[in-house]
């Protein structure tokens, strides 16, 4: 591991000033991804700025019904928070499907949004990787690509986004608050992560020196039922081969509103808008779910070892929609619920 400077900030203004928009400096909170990558010589920061003590550890309901989550709230705190459990059970389910208890106790909300791919070639400094070293090539294209993406891919990169939490955020709808040298701004969560296209090394819309201060969830879907299904090689502490997060609201037997997002199969947290369109106003039955799953995967591009992900994701979508439908309207809250 290479030596680096270390600073601690106690408010966002100080953190941003220390960073100074210098891309050799990086913010660190839980460190559950960053420290691994520094040890592997994949990331080589000249300085780390500890932002774990910033006053961003609150979860609060806003007057308009949305839920504002501080960037430093840990994954464990968020998954077990009463407002999340009651109004956003999809988020609680997705977080608890990821990593281990110990990691969830350290990892933060903003850190989860910022986590890097687990592509083994990205994490191997001796391998060719356009994301780590622009223009060097992509060893995954013709290498072992069983865990890689089939949606949102390019000829430059086929790495999956690894987060479970972000699948729930993509489905639920959220806004990120960013603070940086140019002040404060907001961006829709689903516009934050970039597709790899020609420049996989540019992963998100953060400007130099900006940090995420809050994640604000949209108001919950009235009467919705929620389900997160994660399919993986072993039952815990494993990344998804395919996952689906769904929230379904019904009017009688008909789908009146639906949110669907996928994980483990795409290069970014993947909102399945084609599937949502296919489900709008349809009866909540298996045949509708199957049509929607086909719509979600119609543009999938398989590689040598990951073609199995397409039927696997199809099953995950159908089952998540079925389970979410079964839970719709089963409890009541003052503003509707998802469980
Ligand atoms: Fe790098 Fe992306 Fe290729 Fe993996 S898939 S080696 S992250 S360019």
GROMACS .gro file of C-alpha atoms and ligand atoms in nm:
model
  347
    1UNK     CA    1   0.000   0.000   0.000
    2UNK     CA    2   0.132   0.343  -0.092
    3UNK     CA    3   0.153   0.618   0.171
    4UNK     CA    4  -0.116   0.887   0.172
    5UNK     CA    5  -0.205   1.193   0.380
    6UNK     CA    6  -0.508   1.176   0.608
    7UNK     CA    7  -0.736   1.462   0.714
    8UNK     CA    8  -1.055   1.473   0.917
    9UNK     CA    9  -1.338   1.720   0.853
   10UNK     CA   10  -1.632   1.792   1.081
   11UNK     CA   11  -1.847   1.990   0.837
   12UNK     CA   12  -1.900   1.965   0.465
   13UNK     CA   13  -1.752   2.309   0.391
   14UNK     CA   14  -1.425   2.212   0.555
   15UNK     CA   15  -1.418   1.877   0.373
   16UNK     CA   16  -1.473   2.044   0.036
   17UNK     CA   17  -1.205   2.305   0.112
   18UNK     CA   18  -0.951   2.037   0.204
   19UNK     CA   19  -1.035   1.842  -0.113
   20UNK     CA   20  -0.999   2.151  -0.329
   21UNK     CA   21  -1.127   1.973  -0.641
   22UNK     CA   22  -0.800   1.779  -0.665
   23UNK     CA   23  -0.879   1.434  -0.804
   24UNK     CA   24  -0.577   1.286  -0.627
   25UNK     CA   25  -0.773   1.337  -0.303
   26UNK     CA   26  -1.069   1.122  -0.202
   27UNK     CA   27  -1.340   1.132   0.062
   28UNK     CA   28  -1.369   0.834   0.292
   29UNK     CA   29  -1.645   0.736   0.538
   30UNK     CA   30  -1.697   0.365   0.610
   31UNK     CA   31  -1.409   0.274   0.380
   32UNK     CA   32  -1.550  -0.070   0.300
   33UNK     CA   33  -1.468  -0.037  -0.071
   34UNK     CA   34  -1.200   0.228  -0.080
   35UNK     CA   35  -0.953   0.069   0.159
   36UNK     CA   36  -0.969  -0.261  -0.031
   37UNK     CA   37  -0.890  -0.080  -0.355
   38UNK     CA   38  -0.603   0.115  -0.200
   39UNK     CA   39  -0.453  -0.210  -0.069
   40UNK     CA   40  -0.488  -0.364  -0.415
   41UNK     CA   41  -0.311  -0.062  -0.570
   42UNK     CA   42  -0.620   0.003  -0.783
   43UNK     CA   43  -0.678   0.341  -0.620
   44UNK     CA   44  -0.378   0.554  -0.535
   45UNK     CA   45  -0.503   0.862  -0.347
   46UNK     CA   46  -0.247   1.118  -0.237
   47UNK     CA   47  -0.481   1.210   0.050
   48UNK     CA   48  -0.795   1.075   0.217
   49UNK     CA   49  -1.045   1.308   0.385
   50UNK     CA   50  -1.250   1.144   0.658
   51UNK     CA   51  -1.613   1.261   0.627
   52UNK     CA   52  -1.762   1.008   0.870
   53UNK     CA   53  -1.795   1.278   1.139
   54UNK     CA   54  -1.996   1.520   0.930
   55UNK     CA   55  -2.339   1.591   1.085
   56UNK     CA   56  -2.518   1.380   0.823
   57UNK     CA   57  -2.645   1.088   1.029
   58UNK     CA   58  -3.017   1.173   1.047
   59UNK     CA   59  -3.319   1.010   0.882
   60UNK     CA   60  -3.613   1.248   0.874
   61UNK     CA   61  -3.956   1.274   0.717
   62UNK     CA   62  -4.003   1.596   0.520
   63UNK     CA   63  -4.327   1.795   0.520
   64UNK     CA   64  -4.402   1.679   0.165
   65UNK     CA   65  -4.390   1.312   0.273
   66UNK     CA   66  -4.047   1.229   0.132
   67UNK     CA   67  -3.775   1.071   0.346
   68UNK     CA   68  -3.438   1.246   0.372
   69UNK     CA   69  -3.141   1.026   0.460
   70UNK     CA   70  -2.807   1.171   0.568
   71UNK     CA   71  -2.505   1.050   0.374
   72UNK     CA   72  -2.337   0.912   0.687
   73UNK     CA   73  -2.630   0.694   0.800
   74UNK     CA   74  -2.496   0.341   0.806
   75UNK     CA   75  -2.656   0.066   0.602
   76UNK     CA   76  -2.757  -0.113   0.924
   77UNK     CA   77  -2.916   0.198   1.075
   78UNK     CA   78  -3.108   0.261   0.755
   79UNK     CA   79  -3.234  -0.094   0.708
   80UNK     CA   80  -3.367  -0.105   1.066
   81UNK     CA   81  -3.501   0.249   1.085
   82UNK     CA   82  -3.874   0.244   1.173
   83UNK     CA   83  -3.969   0.487   0.892
   84UNK     CA   84  -3.786   0.275   0.636
   85UNK     CA   85  -3.932  -0.050   0.762
   86UNK     CA   86  -4.283   0.094   0.761
   87UNK     CA   87  -4.287   0.301   0.441
   88UNK     CA   88  -3.999   0.164   0.229
   89UNK     CA   89  -3.969  -0.207   0.304
   90UNK     CA   90  -3.811  -0.263  -0.039
   91UNK     CA   91  -3.513  -0.057   0.075
   92UNK     CA   92  -3.480  -0.249   0.401
   93UNK     CA   93  -3.500  -0.583   0.220
   94UNK     CA   94  -3.241  -0.482  -0.039
   95UNK     CA   95  -2.990  -0.352   0.216
   96UNK     CA   96  -3.019  -0.663   0.432
   97UNK     CA   97  -2.960  -0.882   0.124
   98UNK     CA   98  -2.617  -0.724   0.077
   99UNK     CA   99  -2.275  -0.784   0.231
  100UNK     CA  100  -2.251  -0.895   0.597
  101UNK     CA  101  -2.367  -0.750   0.927
  102UNK     CA  102  -2.016  -0.624   1.001
  103UNK     CA  103  -1.987  -0.447   0.666
  104UNK     CA  104  -2.338  -0.300   0.689
  105UNK     CA  105  -2.244  -0.159   1.030
  106UNK     CA  106  -1.955   0.033   0.869
  107UNK     CA  107  -2.084   0.114   0.520
  108UNK     CA  108  -2.268   0.442   0.473
  109UNK     CA  109  -2.556   0.551   0.251
  110UNK     CA  110  -2.340   0.770   0.028
  111UNK     CA  111  -2.062   0.512   0.022
  112UNK     CA  112  -2.306   0.249  -0.101
  113UNK     CA  113  -2.411   0.479  -0.387
  114UNK     CA  114  -2.042   0.533  -0.469
  115UNK     CA  115  -1.924   0.171  -0.445
  116UNK     CA  116  -1.717   0.037  -0.731
  117UNK     CA  117  -1.762  -0.267  -0.947
  118UNK     CA  118  -1.639  -0.607  -0.828
  119UNK     CA  119  -1.511  -0.701  -1.175
  120UNK     CA  120  -1.202  -0.911  -1.094
  121UNK     CA  121  -1.004  -0.752  -1.378
  122UNK     CA  122  -1.076  -0.407  -1.241
  123UNK     CA  123  -0.936  -0.521  -0.906
  124UNK     CA  124  -0.624  -0.674  -1.061
  125UNK     CA  125  -0.371  -0.400  -1.136
  126UNK     CA  126  -0.196  -0.633  -1.387
  127UNK     CA  127  -0.508  -0.680  -1.604
  128UNK     CA  128  -0.630  -0.462  -1.892
  129UNK     CA  129  -0.924  -0.253  -1.776
  130UNK     CA  130  -1.066   0.056  -1.943
  131UNK     CA  131  -1.245   0.157  -1.625
  132UNK     CA  132  -0.923   0.162  -1.421
  133UNK     CA  133  -0.682   0.260  -1.700
  134UNK     CA  134  -0.864   0.434  -1.990
  135UNK     CA  135  -0.769   0.294  -2.331
  136UNK     CA  136  -0.597  -0.017  -2.193
  137UNK     CA  137  -0.866  -0.261  -2.311
  138UNK     CA  138  -1.110  -0.489  -2.132
  139UNK     CA  139  -0.995  -0.837  -2.030
  140UNK     CA  140  -1.350  -0.932  -1.931
  141UNK     CA  141  -1.484  -0.921  -2.289
  142UNK     CA  142  -1.306  -1.245  -2.379
  143UNK     CA  143  -1.215  -1.362  -2.031
  144UNK     CA  144  -1.417  -1.509  -1.747
  145UNK     CA  145  -1.734  -1.302  -1.766
  146UNK     CA  146  -1.988  -1.513  -1.579
  147UNK     CA  147  -2.060  -1.235  -1.325
  148UNK     CA  148  -2.073  -0.956  -1.583
  149UNK     CA  149  -2.356  -0.743  -1.717
  150UNK     CA  150  -2.596  -0.804  -2.005
  151UNK     CA  151  -2.774  -0.465  -1.993
  152UNK     CA  152  -2.622  -0.121  -2.050
  153UNK     CA  153  -2.296  -0.270  -2.175
  154UNK     CA  154  -2.052  -0.136  -2.434
  155UNK     CA  155  -1.747  -0.272  -2.613
  156UNK     CA  156  -1.541  -0.080  -2.359
  157UNK     CA  157  -1.683  -0.229  -2.038
  158UNK     CA  158  -1.935  -0.492  -1.922
  159UNK     CA  159  -1.893  -0.459  -1.545
  160UNK     CA  160  -2.198  -0.491  -1.321
  161UNK     CA  161  -2.290  -0.236  -1.060
  162UNK     CA  162  -2.267  -0.436  -0.736
  163UNK     CA  163  -2.510  -0.260  -0.501
  164UNK     CA  164  -2.836  -0.406  -0.370
  165UNK     CA  165  -2.936  -0.082  -0.195
  166UNK     CA  166  -2.909   0.108  -0.523
  167UNK     CA  167  -3.157  -0.128  -0.691
  168UNK     CA  168  -3.414  -0.023  -0.432
  169UNK     CA  169  -3.329   0.345  -0.480
  170UNK     CA  170  -3.368   0.307  -0.857
  171UNK     CA  171  -3.711   0.149  -0.813
  172UNK     CA  172  -3.836   0.383  -0.540
  173UNK     CA  173  -3.712   0.703  -0.702
  174UNK     CA  174  -3.477   0.931  -0.513
  175UNK     CA  175  -3.289   1.259  -0.534
  176UNK     CA  176  -2.926   1.308  -0.439
  177UNK     CA  177  -2.812   1.632  -0.280
  178UNK     CA  178  -2.454   1.720  -0.376
  179UNK     CA  179  -2.228   1.982  -0.225
  180UNK     CA  180  -1.907   2.105  -0.380
  181UNK     CA  181  -1.687   2.404  -0.459
  182UNK     CA  182  -1.967   2.552  -0.675
  183UNK     CA  183  -2.232   2.514  -0.404
  184UNK     CA  184  -2.526   2.279  -0.357
  185UNK     CA  185  -2.731   2.105  -0.627
  186UNK     CA  186  -2.965   1.811  -0.670
  187UNK     CA  187  -2.975   1.529  -0.922
  188UNK     CA  188  -3.222   1.246  -0.977
  189UNK     CA  189  -3.075   0.918  -0.856
  190UNK     CA  190  -3.148   0.749  -1.188
  191UNK     CA  191  -2.940   1.015  -1.369
  192UNK     CA  192  -2.642   0.990  -1.132
  193UNK     CA  193  -2.464   0.675  -1.252
  194UNK     CA  194  -2.338   0.674  -1.610
  195UNK     CA  195  -2.343   0.392  -1.861
  196UNK     CA  196  -1.990   0.289  -1.962
  197UNK     CA  197  -2.031   0.372  -2.334
  198UNK     CA  198  -1.696   0.507  -2.460
  199UNK     CA  199  -1.577   0.624  -2.118
  200UNK     CA  200  -1.625   0.363  -1.847
  201UNK     CA  201  -1.375   0.547  -1.628
  202UNK     CA  202  -1.639   0.818  -1.573
  203UNK     CA  203  -1.883   0.638  -1.346
  204UNK     CA  204  -2.110   0.914  -1.216
  205UNK     CA  205  -2.205   1.280  -1.238
  206UNK     CA  206  -2.006   1.407  -0.939
  207UNK     CA  207  -1.793   1.711  -1.025
  208UNK     CA  208  -1.440   1.736  -0.879
  209UNK     CA  209  -1.459   1.795  -0.505
  210UNK     CA  210  -1.834   1.729  -0.477
  211UNK     CA  211  -1.972   1.495  -0.214
  212UNK     CA  212  -2.316   1.346  -0.157
  213UNK     CA  213  -2.480   1.494   0.155
  214UNK     CA  214  -2.830   1.342   0.139
  215UNK     CA  215  -3.044   1.086  -0.040
  216UNK     CA  216  -3.413   1.183  -0.045
  217UNK     CA  217  -3.665   0.912  -0.130
  218UNK     CA  218  -3.978   0.995  -0.329
  219UNK     CA  219  -4.310   0.963  -0.145
  220UNK     CA  220  -4.408   0.599  -0.106
  221UNK     CA  221  -4.646   0.441  -0.354
  222UNK     CA  222  -4.993   0.441  -0.195
  223UNK     CA  223  -5.110   0.088  -0.119
  224UNK     CA  224  -4.806  -0.073  -0.281
  225UNK     CA  225  -4.661  -0.411  -0.195
  226UNK     CA  226  -4.284  -0.460  -0.215
  227UNK     CA  227  -4.046  -0.746  -0.284
  228UNK     CA  228  -3.669  -0.772  -0.337
  229UNK     CA  229  -3.544  -1.101  -0.474
  230UNK     CA  230  -3.171  -1.169  -0.501
  231UNK     CA  231  -3.039  -1.479  -0.677
  232UNK     CA  232  -2.674  -1.565  -0.605
  233UNK     CA  233  -2.427  -1.851  -0.578
  234UNK     CA  234  -2.459  -1.883  -0.200
  235UNK     CA  235  -2.716  -1.767   0.052
  236UNK     CA  236  -2.524  -1.482   0.216
  237UNK     CA  237  -2.227  -1.250   0.171
  238UNK     CA  238  -2.238  -1.281  -0.206
  239UNK     CA  239  -2.310  -1.048  -0.496
  240UNK     CA  240  -2.619  -1.095  -0.711
  241UNK     CA  241  -2.620  -1.296  -1.029
  242UNK     CA  242  -2.957  -1.134  -1.085
  243UNK     CA  243  -3.188  -0.940  -0.856
  244UNK     CA  244  -3.522  -0.765  -0.892
  245UNK     CA  245  -3.688  -0.506  -0.672
  246UNK     CA  246  -4.056  -0.438  -0.728
  247UNK     CA  247  -4.332  -0.223  -0.581
  248UNK     CA  248  -4.683  -0.294  -0.711
  249UNK     CA  249  -5.009  -0.105  -0.642
  250UNK     CA  250  -5.345  -0.250  -0.741
  251UNK     CA  251  -5.693  -0.132  -0.820
  252UNK     CA  252  -5.894  -0.447  -0.782
  253UNK     CA  253  -5.708  -0.708  -0.987
  254UNK     CA  254  -5.542  -0.452  -1.215
  255UNK     CA  255  -5.197  -0.297  -1.176
  256UNK     CA  256  -5.245   0.076  -1.115
  257UNK     CA  257  -4.878   0.161  -1.053
  258UNK     CA  258  -4.553  -0.032  -1.054
  259UNK     CA  259  -4.184   0.031  -0.994
  260UNK     CA  260  -3.926  -0.224  -1.104
  261UNK     CA  261  -3.546  -0.222  -1.098
  262UNK     CA  262  -3.278  -0.485  -1.156
  263UNK     CA  263  -2.939  -0.566  -1.008
  264UNK     CA  264  -2.656  -0.803  -1.095
  265UNK     CA  265  -2.728  -0.781  -1.469
  266UNK     CA  266  -2.657  -0.418  -1.560
  267UNK     CA  267  -2.374  -0.168  -1.561
  268UNK     CA  268  -2.571   0.070  -1.337
  269UNK     CA  269  -2.869   0.035  -1.103
  270UNK     CA  270  -3.128  -0.048  -1.367
  271UNK     CA  271  -3.478   0.095  -1.367
  272UNK     CA  272  -3.681  -0.133  -1.594
  273UNK     CA  273  -3.899   0.131  -1.759
  274UNK     CA  274  -4.004  -0.088  -2.055
  275UNK     CA  275  -4.135  -0.349  -1.813
  276UNK     CA  276  -4.321  -0.085  -1.612
  277UNK     CA  277  -4.489   0.037  -1.931
  278UNK     CA  278  -4.585  -0.316  -2.024
  279UNK     CA  279  -4.749  -0.368  -1.684
  280UNK     CA  280  -4.946  -0.043  -1.667
  281UNK     CA  281  -5.320  -0.121  -1.649
  282UNK     CA  282  -5.268  -0.495  -1.695
  283UNK     CA  283  -5.414  -0.771  -1.479
  284UNK     CA  284  -5.176  -0.873  -1.201
  285UNK     CA  285  -5.126  -1.227  -1.324
  286UNK     CA  286  -4.828  -1.441  -1.424
  287UNK     CA  287  -4.872  -1.384  -1.798
  288UNK     CA  288  -4.848  -1.005  -1.749
  289UNK     CA  289  -4.534  -1.048  -1.540
  290UNK     CA  290  -4.376  -1.269  -1.808
  291UNK     CA  291  -4.447  -1.014  -2.083
  292UNK     CA  292  -4.292  -0.743  -1.863
  293UNK     CA  293  -3.984  -0.954  -1.793
  294UNK     CA  294  -3.932  -1.009  -2.165
  295UNK     CA  295  -3.963  -0.633  -2.221
  296UNK     CA  296  -3.706  -0.564  -1.949
  297UNK     CA  297  -3.454  -0.799  -2.108
  298UNK     CA  298  -3.519  -0.742  -2.478
  299UNK     CA  299  -3.192  -0.550  -2.526
  300UNK     CA  300  -2.976  -0.788  -2.322
  301UNK     CA  301  -2.635  -0.870  -2.475
  302UNK     CA  302  -2.492  -1.202  -2.353
  303UNK     CA  303  -2.123  -1.296  -2.351
  304UNK     CA  304  -1.959  -1.637  -2.347
  305UNK     CA  305  -2.022  -1.720  -1.980
  306UNK     CA  306  -2.316  -1.505  -1.871
  307UNK     CA  307  -2.603  -1.591  -2.109
  308UNK     CA  308  -2.766  -1.782  -1.823
  309UNK     CA  309  -2.835  -1.447  -1.654
  310UNK     CA  310  -3.110  -1.365  -1.903
  311UNK     CA  311  -3.349  -1.648  -1.808
  312UNK     CA  312  -3.238  -1.612  -1.445
  313UNK     CA  313  -3.329  -1.242  -1.441
  314UNK     CA  314  -3.657  -1.323  -1.615
  315UNK     CA  315  -3.748  -1.557  -1.331
  316UNK     CA  316  -3.637  -1.303  -1.070
  317UNK     CA  317  -3.861  -1.037  -1.224
  318UNK     CA  318  -4.164  -1.265  -1.246
  319UNK     CA  319  -4.125  -1.381  -0.887
  320UNK     CA  320  -4.057  -1.034  -0.744
  321UNK     CA  321  -4.368  -0.900  -0.920
  322UNK     CA  322  -4.572  -1.192  -0.795
  323UNK     CA  323  -4.452  -1.147  -0.435
  324UNK     CA  324  -4.501  -0.769  -0.444
  325UNK     CA  325  -4.855  -0.817  -0.578
  326UNK     CA  326  -4.934  -1.063  -0.300
  327UNK     CA  327  -4.829  -0.800  -0.043
  328UNK     CA  328  -5.012  -0.504  -0.199
  329UNK     CA  329  -5.264  -0.343   0.030
  330UNK     CA  330  -5.201  -0.582   0.316
  331UNK     CA  331  -5.125  -0.306   0.570
  332UNK     CA  332  -5.232   0.057   0.608
  333UNK     CA  333  -5.042   0.371   0.699
  334UNK     CA  334  -5.125   0.740   0.697
  335UNK     CA  335  -4.970   0.799   0.353
  336UNK     CA  336  -4.984   0.455   0.199
  337UNK     CA  337  -4.717   0.192   0.225
  338UNK     CA  338  -4.523  -0.069   0.037
  339UNK     CA  339  -4.563  -0.365   0.262
  340LIG    FE1  340  -1.252  -0.312  -1.662
  340LIG    FE2  341  -1.510  -0.296  -1.718
  340LIG    FE3  342  -1.360  -0.459  -1.857
  340LIG    FE4  343  -1.407  -0.514  -1.599
  340LIG     S1  344  -1.558  -0.510  -1.761
  340LIG     S2  345  -1.210  -0.528  -1.707
  340LIG     S3  346  -1.422  -0.306  -1.516
  340LIG     S4  347  -1.339  -0.236  -1.851
   0.00000   0.00000   0.00000
